[in-house]
């Protein structure tokens, strides 16, 4: 039986995944109020394939990074299915290249509040930081060094011309390999926000 894929880290993406980890359907609703739409999208997607939530065999959920409110929606649905003993897996966008075999690289994402999030890794060593968007535009070469493997969650206008790869696209293109690895490793990452709740909601 198939499973669900959910990404509420930025845009709302819901997918139906076959038991051999190929996408049967994918719905991208873009930047909308996730909590108002996600349940209907899941229901409509399942209904199209004559399925109900009880028949789902597994769920893959993007655990971040993303906004505090958006991430809670996807995690809430994951926990609901987990409580029903549905095998539940979650992973971060910045883990995708490494899981697919990239041993070194940089992953960059718009972190809101005029900041960008940068995750760098080389083998098992990694680092992460938030930088002002003006630094991204003016000093990107200094930030990423000589690394040629650059990844982003989606297309970012501030990063045009640097030849990055899109991890949202990699999920679709490499779903069989990626989901197989995630399930084999039994990954269940907790929600990863760009900032702590104290900083996120600081007035």
Short mmCIF file of C-alpha atoms in Angstrom, two decimals:
data_model
loop_
_atom_site.label_atom_id
_atom_site.label_comp_id
_atom_site.label_asym_id
_atom_site.label_seq_id
_atom_site.Cartn_x
_atom_site.Cartn_y
_atom_site.Cartn_z
CA UNK A 1 0.00 0.00 0.00
CA UNK A 2 1.15 3.57 -0.61
CA UNK A 3 2.31 6.20 1.85
CA UNK A 4 2.21 9.95 2.30
CA UNK A 5 4.82 12.64 1.78
CA UNK A 6 4.37 16.03 3.45
CA UNK A 7 6.48 19.18 3.26
CA UNK A 8 5.20 22.21 5.19
CA UNK A 9 8.62 23.80 5.66
CA UNK A 10 7.90 26.63 3.21
CA UNK A 11 5.36 25.86 0.51
CA UNK A 12 2.69 23.21 1.10
CA UNK A 13 3.52 19.98 -0.75
CA UNK A 14 1.60 16.74 -0.34
CA UNK A 15 2.46 13.55 -2.19
CA UNK A 16 1.26 9.99 -2.51
CA UNK A 17 4.16 7.51 -2.67
CA UNK A 18 4.03 3.92 -3.92
CA UNK A 19 5.40 1.03 -1.89
CA UNK A 20 8.54 1.15 -4.03
CA UNK A 21 8.92 4.88 -3.25
CA UNK A 22 7.85 6.40 -6.55
CA UNK A 23 5.56 9.42 -6.51
CA UNK A 24 2.08 8.53 -7.71
CA UNK A 25 0.90 12.10 -7.26
CA UNK A 26 2.27 15.37 -5.96
CA UNK A 27 0.32 18.51 -5.10
CA UNK A 28 2.17 21.81 -4.57
CA UNK A 29 -0.09 24.57 -3.28
CA UNK A 30 2.69 27.09 -2.79
CA UNK A 31 2.67 29.61 0.03
CA UNK A 32 -0.77 29.28 1.60
CA UNK A 33 -2.11 28.97 5.14
CA UNK A 34 -1.14 25.34 5.55
CA UNK A 35 -3.43 24.51 8.47
CA UNK A 36 -6.52 25.51 6.46
CA UNK A 37 -5.73 23.46 3.36
CA UNK A 38 -3.63 20.43 4.22
CA UNK A 39 -6.38 18.15 5.52
CA UNK A 40 -8.53 18.65 2.42
CA UNK A 41 -5.56 18.09 0.10
CA UNK A 42 -4.69 14.84 1.87
CA UNK A 43 -8.34 13.72 1.77
CA UNK A 44 -8.73 14.58 -1.93
CA UNK A 45 -5.46 12.87 -2.84
CA UNK A 46 -6.39 9.67 -1.01
CA UNK A 47 -9.93 9.70 -2.41
CA UNK A 48 -8.59 9.97 -5.97
CA UNK A 49 -6.87 6.63 -5.42
CA UNK A 50 -9.77 5.05 -3.48
CA UNK A 51 -7.79 5.17 -0.25
CA UNK A 52 -8.49 6.27 3.29
CA UNK A 53 -6.06 7.45 5.95
CA UNK A 54 -6.23 4.08 7.73
CA UNK A 55 -4.81 2.39 4.63
CA UNK A 56 -1.60 4.44 4.59
CA UNK A 57 1.47 2.25 5.15
CA UNK A 58 4.04 4.96 5.98
CA UNK A 59 4.66 8.70 6.02
CA UNK A 60 7.71 10.78 5.10
CA UNK A 61 7.67 14.29 6.55
CA UNK A 62 10.11 17.13 6.00
CA UNK A 63 11.24 18.18 9.47
CA UNK A 64 12.80 21.46 8.40
CA UNK A 65 14.20 23.88 8.40
CA UNK A 66 11.19 26.14 8.22
CA UNK A 67 8.93 28.54 10.05
CA UNK A 68 7.79 27.59 13.54
CA UNK A 69 4.08 27.57 12.71
CA UNK A 70 4.44 25.82 9.36
CA UNK A 71 6.60 23.02 10.73
CA UNK A 72 4.14 22.24 13.52
CA UNK A 73 1.41 21.40 11.00
CA UNK A 74 3.39 18.68 9.23
CA UNK A 75 4.76 17.33 12.50
CA UNK A 76 1.27 17.21 14.01
CA UNK A 77 -0.02 15.01 11.19
CA UNK A 78 3.08 12.82 11.46
CA UNK A 79 2.54 12.36 15.19
CA UNK A 80 -1.12 11.49 14.62
CA UNK A 81 -0.18 8.69 12.23
CA UNK A 82 2.71 7.62 14.48
CA UNK A 83 0.26 7.19 17.37
CA UNK A 84 -1.73 4.92 15.04
CA UNK A 85 1.43 2.78 14.61
CA UNK A 86 2.08 3.98 11.05
CA UNK A 87 5.85 3.87 10.31
CA UNK A 88 6.86 7.54 10.42
CA UNK A 89 10.04 9.07 9.03
CA UNK A 90 11.26 12.66 8.93
CA UNK A 91 14.35 14.43 7.60
CA UNK A 92 15.72 17.89 6.90
CA UNK A 93 16.14 19.45 3.48
CA UNK A 94 19.83 20.03 4.16
CA UNK A 95 20.36 16.29 4.79
CA UNK A 96 19.18 15.31 1.32
CA UNK A 97 22.44 15.82 -0.65
CA UNK A 98 24.48 13.92 1.94
CA UNK A 99 21.97 11.06 2.02
CA UNK A 100 22.22 10.87 -1.76
CA UNK A 101 25.99 10.56 -1.63
CA UNK A 102 27.34 14.13 -1.71
CA UNK A 103 30.22 14.11 0.77
CA UNK A 104 30.80 17.87 0.75
CA UNK A 105 28.70 20.91 0.00
CA UNK A 106 26.66 23.90 1.09
CA UNK A 107 22.89 24.21 1.51
CA UNK A 108 21.35 27.69 1.59
CA UNK A 109 17.80 28.81 2.36
CA UNK A 110 15.89 32.02 2.92
CA UNK A 111 15.29 32.06 6.68
CA UNK A 112 12.86 35.01 6.72
CA UNK A 113 13.45 38.13 8.85
CA UNK A 114 16.00 39.35 6.23
CA UNK A 115 18.32 36.42 6.95
CA UNK A 116 19.61 33.34 5.14
CA UNK A 117 20.49 29.99 6.69
CA UNK A 118 23.71 28.30 5.57
CA UNK A 119 24.50 24.66 6.29
CA UNK A 120 27.94 23.35 5.30
CA UNK A 121 29.25 19.81 5.54
CA UNK A 122 32.35 17.81 4.74
CA UNK A 123 32.07 14.16 5.57
CA UNK A 124 30.62 13.86 9.06
CA UNK A 125 31.58 17.43 10.01
CA UNK A 126 28.98 20.15 9.58
CA UNK A 127 28.24 23.73 10.59
CA UNK A 128 25.26 26.07 10.35
CA UNK A 129 24.69 29.79 10.70
CA UNK A 130 22.28 32.63 9.97
CA UNK A 131 23.56 35.59 7.93
CA UNK A 132 22.01 38.86 6.81
CA UNK A 133 20.56 38.75 3.29
CA UNK A 134 22.83 41.64 2.24
CA UNK A 135 25.83 39.46 3.06
CA UNK A 136 24.42 36.71 0.85
CA UNK A 137 24.10 39.07 -2.10
CA UNK A 138 27.47 40.80 -1.68
CA UNK A 139 29.76 38.19 -0.12
CA UNK A 140 28.41 34.81 -1.24
CA UNK A 141 31.77 33.70 -2.64
CA UNK A 142 33.44 34.28 0.72
CA UNK A 143 30.69 32.42 2.57
CA UNK A 144 30.73 29.27 0.47
CA UNK A 145 34.46 29.22 -0.29
CA UNK A 146 35.48 26.97 -3.16
CA UNK A 147 32.72 24.42 -2.72
CA UNK A 148 31.13 23.51 -6.04
CA UNK A 149 28.22 21.53 -4.62
CA UNK A 150 25.66 24.17 -3.69
CA UNK A 151 22.07 23.30 -2.85
CA UNK A 152 18.90 25.21 -2.01
CA UNK A 153 15.39 24.20 -0.98
CA UNK A 154 13.89 25.99 -3.99
CA UNK A 155 14.77 28.71 -6.48
CA UNK A 156 16.02 31.86 -4.73
CA UNK A 157 16.39 35.11 -6.67
CA UNK A 158 19.32 36.19 -4.48
CA UNK A 159 21.27 33.11 -5.59
CA UNK A 160 20.69 33.32 -9.34
CA UNK A 161 23.73 32.51 -11.42
CA UNK A 162 25.63 30.31 -8.96
CA UNK A 163 24.54 26.96 -10.40
CA UNK A 164 22.89 25.42 -7.36
CA UNK A 165 20.78 22.27 -7.22
CA UNK A 166 17.23 22.30 -5.85
CA UNK A 167 16.58 19.81 -3.02
CA UNK A 168 12.80 19.96 -3.55
CA UNK A 169 13.43 18.68 -7.09
CA UNK A 170 15.86 16.04 -5.82
CA UNK A 171 13.13 14.58 -3.60
CA UNK A 172 11.00 13.99 -6.69
CA UNK A 173 13.80 12.90 -9.02
CA UNK A 174 15.56 10.60 -6.52
CA UNK A 175 12.59 9.49 -4.41
CA UNK A 176 13.27 5.75 -4.74
CA UNK A 177 16.86 6.02 -3.53
CA UNK A 178 16.21 8.77 -0.95
CA UNK A 179 13.17 7.23 0.74
CA UNK A 180 14.78 3.79 0.75
CA UNK A 181 17.84 5.17 2.58
CA UNK A 182 15.72 7.15 5.04
CA UNK A 183 13.59 4.12 5.87
CA UNK A 184 16.63 1.86 6.20
CA UNK A 185 18.20 4.35 8.63
CA UNK A 186 14.87 4.80 10.39
CA UNK A 187 15.31 8.58 10.39
CA UNK A 188 12.90 10.50 12.61
CA UNK A 189 14.27 14.01 13.01
CA UNK A 190 12.53 16.48 15.30
CA UNK A 191 11.28 19.76 13.77
CA UNK A 192 14.17 22.06 12.93
CA UNK A 193 13.45 25.79 13.00
CA UNK A 194 15.70 28.56 11.79
CA UNK A 195 15.58 30.09 15.28
CA UNK A 196 14.57 29.20 18.81
CA UNK A 197 10.95 29.93 19.72
CA UNK A 198 12.15 32.81 21.94
CA UNK A 199 13.89 34.50 19.00
CA UNK A 200 11.17 33.63 16.50
CA UNK A 201 8.43 35.35 18.49
CA UNK A 202 10.50 38.12 20.02
CA UNK A 203 8.62 41.42 19.83
#
